[in-house]
XYZ file of C-alpha atoms in Angstrom:
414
model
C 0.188 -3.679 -2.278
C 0.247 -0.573 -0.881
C 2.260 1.637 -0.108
C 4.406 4.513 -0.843
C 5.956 2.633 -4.121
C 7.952 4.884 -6.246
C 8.159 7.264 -8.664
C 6.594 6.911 -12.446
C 7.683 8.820 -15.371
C 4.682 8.822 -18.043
C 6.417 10.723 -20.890
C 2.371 10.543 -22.559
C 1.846 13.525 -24.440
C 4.934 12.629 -26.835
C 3.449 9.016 -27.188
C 0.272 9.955 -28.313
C 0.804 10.314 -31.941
C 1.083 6.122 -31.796
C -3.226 6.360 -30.956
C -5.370 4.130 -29.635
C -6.483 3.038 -32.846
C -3.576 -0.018 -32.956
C -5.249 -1.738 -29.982
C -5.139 -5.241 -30.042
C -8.456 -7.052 -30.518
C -9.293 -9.675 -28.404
C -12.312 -12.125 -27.512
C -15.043 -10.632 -26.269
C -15.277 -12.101 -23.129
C -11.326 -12.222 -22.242
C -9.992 -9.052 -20.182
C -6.481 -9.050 -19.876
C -5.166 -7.874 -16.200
C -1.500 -6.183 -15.233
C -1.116 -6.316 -11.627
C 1.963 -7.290 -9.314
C 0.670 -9.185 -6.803
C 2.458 -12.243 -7.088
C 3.826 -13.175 -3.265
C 1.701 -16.372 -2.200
C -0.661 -14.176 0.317
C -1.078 -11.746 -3.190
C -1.500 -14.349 -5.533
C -4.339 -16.165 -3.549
C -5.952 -13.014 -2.961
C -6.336 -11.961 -6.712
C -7.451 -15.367 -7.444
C -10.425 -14.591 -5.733
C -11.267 -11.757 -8.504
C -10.350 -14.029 -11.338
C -13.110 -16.885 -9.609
C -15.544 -14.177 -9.565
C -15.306 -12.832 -13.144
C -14.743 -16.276 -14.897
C -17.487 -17.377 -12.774
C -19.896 -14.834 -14.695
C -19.044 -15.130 -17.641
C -15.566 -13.797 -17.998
C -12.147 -14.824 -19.005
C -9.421 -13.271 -16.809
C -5.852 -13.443 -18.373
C -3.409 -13.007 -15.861
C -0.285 -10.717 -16.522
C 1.312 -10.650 -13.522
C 4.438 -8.439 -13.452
C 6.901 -9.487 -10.042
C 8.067 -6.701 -8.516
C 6.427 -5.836 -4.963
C 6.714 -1.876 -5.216
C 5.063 -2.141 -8.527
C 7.401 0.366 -10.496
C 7.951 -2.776 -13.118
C 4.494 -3.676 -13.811
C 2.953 -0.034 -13.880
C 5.637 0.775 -16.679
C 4.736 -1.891 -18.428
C 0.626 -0.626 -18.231
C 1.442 2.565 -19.257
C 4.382 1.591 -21.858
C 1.395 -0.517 -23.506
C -1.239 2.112 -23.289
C 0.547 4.987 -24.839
C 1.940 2.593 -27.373
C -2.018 1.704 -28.135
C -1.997 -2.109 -26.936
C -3.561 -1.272 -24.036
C -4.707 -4.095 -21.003
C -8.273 -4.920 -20.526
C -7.027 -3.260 -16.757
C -4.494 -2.443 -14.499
C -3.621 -1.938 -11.332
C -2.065 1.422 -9.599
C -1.989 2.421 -6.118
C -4.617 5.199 -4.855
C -3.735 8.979 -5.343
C -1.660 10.592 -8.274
C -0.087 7.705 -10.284
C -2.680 7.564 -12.693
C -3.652 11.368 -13.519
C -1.370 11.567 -16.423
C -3.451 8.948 -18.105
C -6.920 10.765 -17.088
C -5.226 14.403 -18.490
C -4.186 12.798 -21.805
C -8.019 10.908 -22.273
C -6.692 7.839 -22.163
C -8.707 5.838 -19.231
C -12.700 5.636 -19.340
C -14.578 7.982 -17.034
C -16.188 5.300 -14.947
C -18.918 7.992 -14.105
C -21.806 5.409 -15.941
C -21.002 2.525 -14.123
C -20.907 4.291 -10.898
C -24.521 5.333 -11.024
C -26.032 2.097 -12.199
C -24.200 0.069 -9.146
C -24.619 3.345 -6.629
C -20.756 2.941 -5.803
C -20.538 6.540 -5.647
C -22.948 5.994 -1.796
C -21.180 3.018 -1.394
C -16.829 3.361 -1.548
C -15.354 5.043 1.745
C -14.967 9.022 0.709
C -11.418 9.211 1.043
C -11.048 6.662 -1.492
C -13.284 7.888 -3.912
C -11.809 10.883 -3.748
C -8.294 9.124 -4.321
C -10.053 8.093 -7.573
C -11.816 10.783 -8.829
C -10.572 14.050 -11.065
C -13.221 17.164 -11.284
C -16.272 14.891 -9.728
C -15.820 11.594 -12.491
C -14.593 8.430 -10.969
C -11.687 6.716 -13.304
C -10.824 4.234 -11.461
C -12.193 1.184 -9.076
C -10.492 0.944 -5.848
C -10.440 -2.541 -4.436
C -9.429 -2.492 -1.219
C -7.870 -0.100 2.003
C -4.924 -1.005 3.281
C -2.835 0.604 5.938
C 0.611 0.700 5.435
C 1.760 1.271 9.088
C 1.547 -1.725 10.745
C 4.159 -2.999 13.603
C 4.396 -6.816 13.375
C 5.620 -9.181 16.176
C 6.418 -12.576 17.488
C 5.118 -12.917 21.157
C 7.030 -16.430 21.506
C 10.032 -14.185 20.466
C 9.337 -11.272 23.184
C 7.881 -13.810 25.560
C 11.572 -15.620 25.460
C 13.398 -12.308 25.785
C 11.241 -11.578 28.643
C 9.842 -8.253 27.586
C 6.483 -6.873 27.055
C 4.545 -6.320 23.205
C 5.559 -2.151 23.518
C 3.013 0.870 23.545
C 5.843 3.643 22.914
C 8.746 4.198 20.914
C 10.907 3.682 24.450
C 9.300 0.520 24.862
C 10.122 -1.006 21.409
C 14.045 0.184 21.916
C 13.819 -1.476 25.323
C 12.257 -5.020 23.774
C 14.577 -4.415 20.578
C 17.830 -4.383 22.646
C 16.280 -7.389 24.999
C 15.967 -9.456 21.529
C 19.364 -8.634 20.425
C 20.948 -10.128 23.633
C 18.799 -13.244 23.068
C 20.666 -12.866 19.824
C 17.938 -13.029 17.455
C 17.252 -10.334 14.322
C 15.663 -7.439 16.168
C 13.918 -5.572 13.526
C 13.605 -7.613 10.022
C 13.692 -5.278 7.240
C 13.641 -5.716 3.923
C 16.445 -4.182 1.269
C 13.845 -2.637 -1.181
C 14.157 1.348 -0.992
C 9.891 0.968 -0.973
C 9.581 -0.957 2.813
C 12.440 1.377 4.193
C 10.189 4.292 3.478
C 7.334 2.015 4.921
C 9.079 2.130 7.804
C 10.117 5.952 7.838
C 6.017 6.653 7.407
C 5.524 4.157 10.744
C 7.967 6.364 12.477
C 6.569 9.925 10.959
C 3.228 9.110 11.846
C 3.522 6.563 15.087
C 5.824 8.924 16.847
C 5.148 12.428 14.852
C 1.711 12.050 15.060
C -0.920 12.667 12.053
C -0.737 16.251 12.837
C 2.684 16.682 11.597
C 2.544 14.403 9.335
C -0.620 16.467 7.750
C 1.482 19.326 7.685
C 4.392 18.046 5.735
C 2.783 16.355 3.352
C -0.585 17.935 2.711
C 0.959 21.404 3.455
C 4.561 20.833 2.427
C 5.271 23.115 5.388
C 8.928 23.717 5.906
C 8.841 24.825 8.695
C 6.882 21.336 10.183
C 10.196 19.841 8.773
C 12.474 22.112 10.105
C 10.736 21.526 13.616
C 12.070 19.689 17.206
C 9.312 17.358 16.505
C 10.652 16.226 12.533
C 14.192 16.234 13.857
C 12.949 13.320 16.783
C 11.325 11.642 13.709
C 14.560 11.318 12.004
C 16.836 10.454 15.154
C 14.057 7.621 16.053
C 13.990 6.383 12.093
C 17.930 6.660 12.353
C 18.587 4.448 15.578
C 16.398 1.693 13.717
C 19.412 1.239 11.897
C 21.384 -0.376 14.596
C 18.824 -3.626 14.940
C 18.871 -4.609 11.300
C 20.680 -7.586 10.328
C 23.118 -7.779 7.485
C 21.473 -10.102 5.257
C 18.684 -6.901 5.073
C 20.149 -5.969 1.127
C 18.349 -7.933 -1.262
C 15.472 -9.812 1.195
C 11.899 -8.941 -0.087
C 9.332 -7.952 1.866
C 7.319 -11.001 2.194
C 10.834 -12.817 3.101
C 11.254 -10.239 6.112
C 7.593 -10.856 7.258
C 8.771 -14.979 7.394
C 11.223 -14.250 9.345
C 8.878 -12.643 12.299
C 6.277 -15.330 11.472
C 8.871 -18.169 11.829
C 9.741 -16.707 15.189
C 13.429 -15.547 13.720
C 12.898 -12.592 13.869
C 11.331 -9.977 16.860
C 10.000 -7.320 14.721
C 8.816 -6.064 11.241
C 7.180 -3.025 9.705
C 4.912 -3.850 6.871
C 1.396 -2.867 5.421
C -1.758 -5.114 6.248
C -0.827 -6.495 3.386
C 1.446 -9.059 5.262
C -1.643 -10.757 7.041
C -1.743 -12.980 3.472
C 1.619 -14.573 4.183
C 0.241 -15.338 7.510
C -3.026 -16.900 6.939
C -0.762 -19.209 4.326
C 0.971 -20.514 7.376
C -1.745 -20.898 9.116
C -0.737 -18.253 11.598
C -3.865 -16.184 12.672
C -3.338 -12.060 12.786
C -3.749 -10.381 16.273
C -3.158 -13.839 17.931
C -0.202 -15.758 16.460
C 1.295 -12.866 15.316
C 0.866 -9.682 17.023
C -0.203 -6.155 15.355
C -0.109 -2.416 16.276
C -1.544 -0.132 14.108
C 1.346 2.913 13.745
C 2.961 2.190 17.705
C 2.610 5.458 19.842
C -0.440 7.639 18.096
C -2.375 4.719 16.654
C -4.026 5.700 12.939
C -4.441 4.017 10.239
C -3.056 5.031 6.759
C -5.749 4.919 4.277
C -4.573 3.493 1.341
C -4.865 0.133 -1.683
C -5.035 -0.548 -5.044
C -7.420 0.463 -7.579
C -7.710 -0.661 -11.324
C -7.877 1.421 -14.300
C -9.865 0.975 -17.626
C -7.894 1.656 -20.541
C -9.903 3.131 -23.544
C -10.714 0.233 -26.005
C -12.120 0.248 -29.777
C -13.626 -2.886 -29.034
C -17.405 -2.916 -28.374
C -16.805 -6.379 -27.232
C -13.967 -5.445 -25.139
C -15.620 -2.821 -23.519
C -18.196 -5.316 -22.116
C -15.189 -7.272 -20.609
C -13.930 -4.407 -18.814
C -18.063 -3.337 -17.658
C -18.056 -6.948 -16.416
C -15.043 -7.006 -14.468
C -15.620 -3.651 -13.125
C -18.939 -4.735 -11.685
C -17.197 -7.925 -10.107
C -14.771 -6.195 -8.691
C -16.989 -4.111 -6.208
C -19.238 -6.867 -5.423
C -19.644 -7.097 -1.735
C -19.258 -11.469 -1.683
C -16.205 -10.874 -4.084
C -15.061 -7.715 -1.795
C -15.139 -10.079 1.616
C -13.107 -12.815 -0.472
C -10.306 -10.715 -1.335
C -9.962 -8.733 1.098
C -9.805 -11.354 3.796
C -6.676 -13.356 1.737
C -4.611 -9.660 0.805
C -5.130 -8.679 4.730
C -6.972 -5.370 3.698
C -10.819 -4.265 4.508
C -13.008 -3.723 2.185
C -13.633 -0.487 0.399
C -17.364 -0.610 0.469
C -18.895 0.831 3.639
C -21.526 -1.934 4.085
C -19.682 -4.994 3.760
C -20.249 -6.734 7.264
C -16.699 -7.410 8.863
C -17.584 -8.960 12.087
C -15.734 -12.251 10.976
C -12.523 -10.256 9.690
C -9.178 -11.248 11.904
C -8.615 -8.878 15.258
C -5.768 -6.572 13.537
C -8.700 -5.813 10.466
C -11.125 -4.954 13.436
C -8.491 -2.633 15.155
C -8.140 -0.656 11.659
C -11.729 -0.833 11.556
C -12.556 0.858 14.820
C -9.756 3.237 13.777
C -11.641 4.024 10.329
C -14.884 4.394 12.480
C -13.459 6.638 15.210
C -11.599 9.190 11.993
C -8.134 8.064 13.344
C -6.597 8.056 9.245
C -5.024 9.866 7.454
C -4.505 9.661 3.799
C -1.582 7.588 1.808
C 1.432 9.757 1.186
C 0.412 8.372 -2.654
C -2.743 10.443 -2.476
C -1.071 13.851 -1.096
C 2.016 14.114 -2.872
C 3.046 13.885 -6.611
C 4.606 10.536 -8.309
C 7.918 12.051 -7.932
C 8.106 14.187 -5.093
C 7.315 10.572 -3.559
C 10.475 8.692 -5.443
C 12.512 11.579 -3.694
C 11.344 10.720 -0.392
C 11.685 7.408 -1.029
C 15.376 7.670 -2.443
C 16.373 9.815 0.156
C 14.941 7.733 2.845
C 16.975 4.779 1.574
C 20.111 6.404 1.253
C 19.958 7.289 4.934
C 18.255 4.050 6.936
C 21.444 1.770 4.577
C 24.989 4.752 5.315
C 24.883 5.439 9.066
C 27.596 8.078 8.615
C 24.448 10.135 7.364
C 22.820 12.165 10.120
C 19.688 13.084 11.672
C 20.318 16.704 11.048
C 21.308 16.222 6.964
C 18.029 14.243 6.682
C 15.782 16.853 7.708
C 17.552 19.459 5.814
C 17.466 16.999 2.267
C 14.146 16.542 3.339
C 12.836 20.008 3.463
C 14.472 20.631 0.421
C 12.022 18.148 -0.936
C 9.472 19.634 0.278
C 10.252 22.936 -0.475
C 10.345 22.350 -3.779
């Protein structure tokens, strides 16, 4: 999963001293996997890498850490790596989470690999970029998700006699049509992660990717300061009056039930949520309908990528080449990527059979209608500020528009 997730405090270079010479041994064909994908969409999806590399020879030993923003089972990576028990591999989010480990040596330059399997011709540019420092590639990226997706139950809009919307006015018209019928209009989750979700949908659907650009590429205070941010924040801020209070302490894939169950109108989640559909045999862009960020559509080029841990182990090493090479294959690509609700990161991967909502990001991808993950323009914690100060707002109403943009350009500012 992918999304803006939180912050992540390293605290390497003081670790250091422990080495990498205390790593674990293990058999040569085992590889030992941190990742938190562990919803049931998730947890079929990664099964479809663990097929794959068992299937050639591996031996993939699942360490699944819950937690859907991922703070819990990154710390636990990195906790292990410093402390020189490092993971065969683990999983991070594209951008800046892992460029702590590449400063301190800790991760293998994946530059080798790369040029024997010609991923470097292969992987969309943006996220090759994501996972490259000074030209070397440390990092494979599995999959592009977009973040800013608007979810929806026609049977629920069809009952409340309203239309799917195409602008921000037309979702406040259908949201106050579904609260007479006096269903949840917007089903959100509590974590402080899928509120700033949400925030991005707004930032970007209504903003537009120019100003959006501008505050987070730029960190342009003045973009934040500007009639256009303060809409941003007065739209994000009447959201607020269609949650329901059983919001605090749902999960994410429990607020996506509720709009594929038909309880609920409304939900803003990553692609990410097609998984929990397909389990309920529910079919994206039919059964469930999908708007890539409502207003200026673009999709938010994001995912997951895995790092490889420096090993002692000849033996181990192979694991990791192995699983590496798996990982990227296009048959194992298609697999995955069609159970976690993301496209594939390989540009020629056929997708014709991919669900509609995949073909609309697609066609978006094609046309350059993207932008890049807040994860790859903005620092680990710049991005837990955002995220903290998003939450404190969207869950206290007596906070307004006007304080959030100032707090907000504060952040920015630096």
């Amino acid at each position: 999963m992918q999304a803006h997730k939180g912050r992540h405090a390293l605290g390497i270079a003081a670790s250091l001293a422990f080495g990498l010479a205390a790593a674990q041994a293990q058999a040569a064909e085992k590889a030992e996997v941190i990742h938190w994908w562990t919803s049931g969409g998730e947890h079929a999806a990664v099964k479809e890498f663990e097929k794959a590399f068992d299937a050639q020879g591996g031996k993939w030993v699942d360490a699944a850490v819950a937690g859907g923003g991922g703070d819990s089972a990154r710390a636990d990576g990195i906790n292990r790596i410093i402390g020189g028990n490092p993971p065969a591999a683990m999983q991070f989010n594209t951008g800046k989470q892992f460029d702590e480990l590449v400063s301190n040596g800790l991760l293998r330059n994946l530059d080798p690999l790369a040029k024997e399997y010609g991923w470097k011709d292969k992987i969309n540019p943006v996220l090759l970029n994501a996972v490259s420092q000074d030209g070397h590639m440390y990092a494979v990226p599995v999959d592009i998700h977009s973040n800013i997706w608007l979810w929806y139950s026609p049977e629920l809009l069809k009952k409340a006699g309203v239309e799917p919307p195409k602008t921000w006015d037309d979702l406040f018209t259908d949201l106050d049509a579904l609260k007479k019928q006096g269903v949840i209009p917007l089903a959100q989750a509590g974590s402080a992660w899928t509120q700033a979700l949400t925030f991005f949908n707004v930032m970007i659907g209504q903003g537009g990717k120019d100003l959006y650009m501008k505050v987070l590429k730029d960190r342009d205070v003045s973009a934040v300061k500007s009639p256009e941010f303060l809409k941003v924040a007065q739209t994000f801020g009447k959201l607020r009056n269609y949650v329901d209070s059983g919001m605090q302490g749902r999960q994410w894939n429990q607020a996506t039930a509720l709009v594929i169950n038909d309880k609920a109108g409304f939900n803003f989640m990553g692609d990410w949520a097609k998984g929990e559909m397909e389990l309920q045999n529910k079919v994206p862009g039919k059964d469930i309908g999908c708007i890539p960020a409502l207003g200026h559509n673009t999709y938010w080029v994001g995912g997951d990528v895995f790092v490889f841990p420096k090993l002692n182990d000849e033996a181990e090493t192979k694991a990791q080449d192995l699983l590496a090479k798996v990982l990227l294959e296009p048959k194992v690509q298609l697999a995955f990527n069609e159970k976690k609700g993301a496209v594939p990161v390989l540009q020629d991967v056929p997708s014709q059979d991919m669900d509609q909502c995949a073909q609309q990001g697609l066609e978006l991808l094609k046309k350059g209608d993207y932008v890049p993950s807040s994860d790859i323009l903005i620092s680990p914690d710049m991005g837990g500020s955002i995220t903290d100060l998003v939450a404190s707002f969207f869950t206290d109403k007596s906070q307004t528009p006007e304080s959030f943009v100032d707090r907000f350009a504060e952040i920015i500012g630096g």
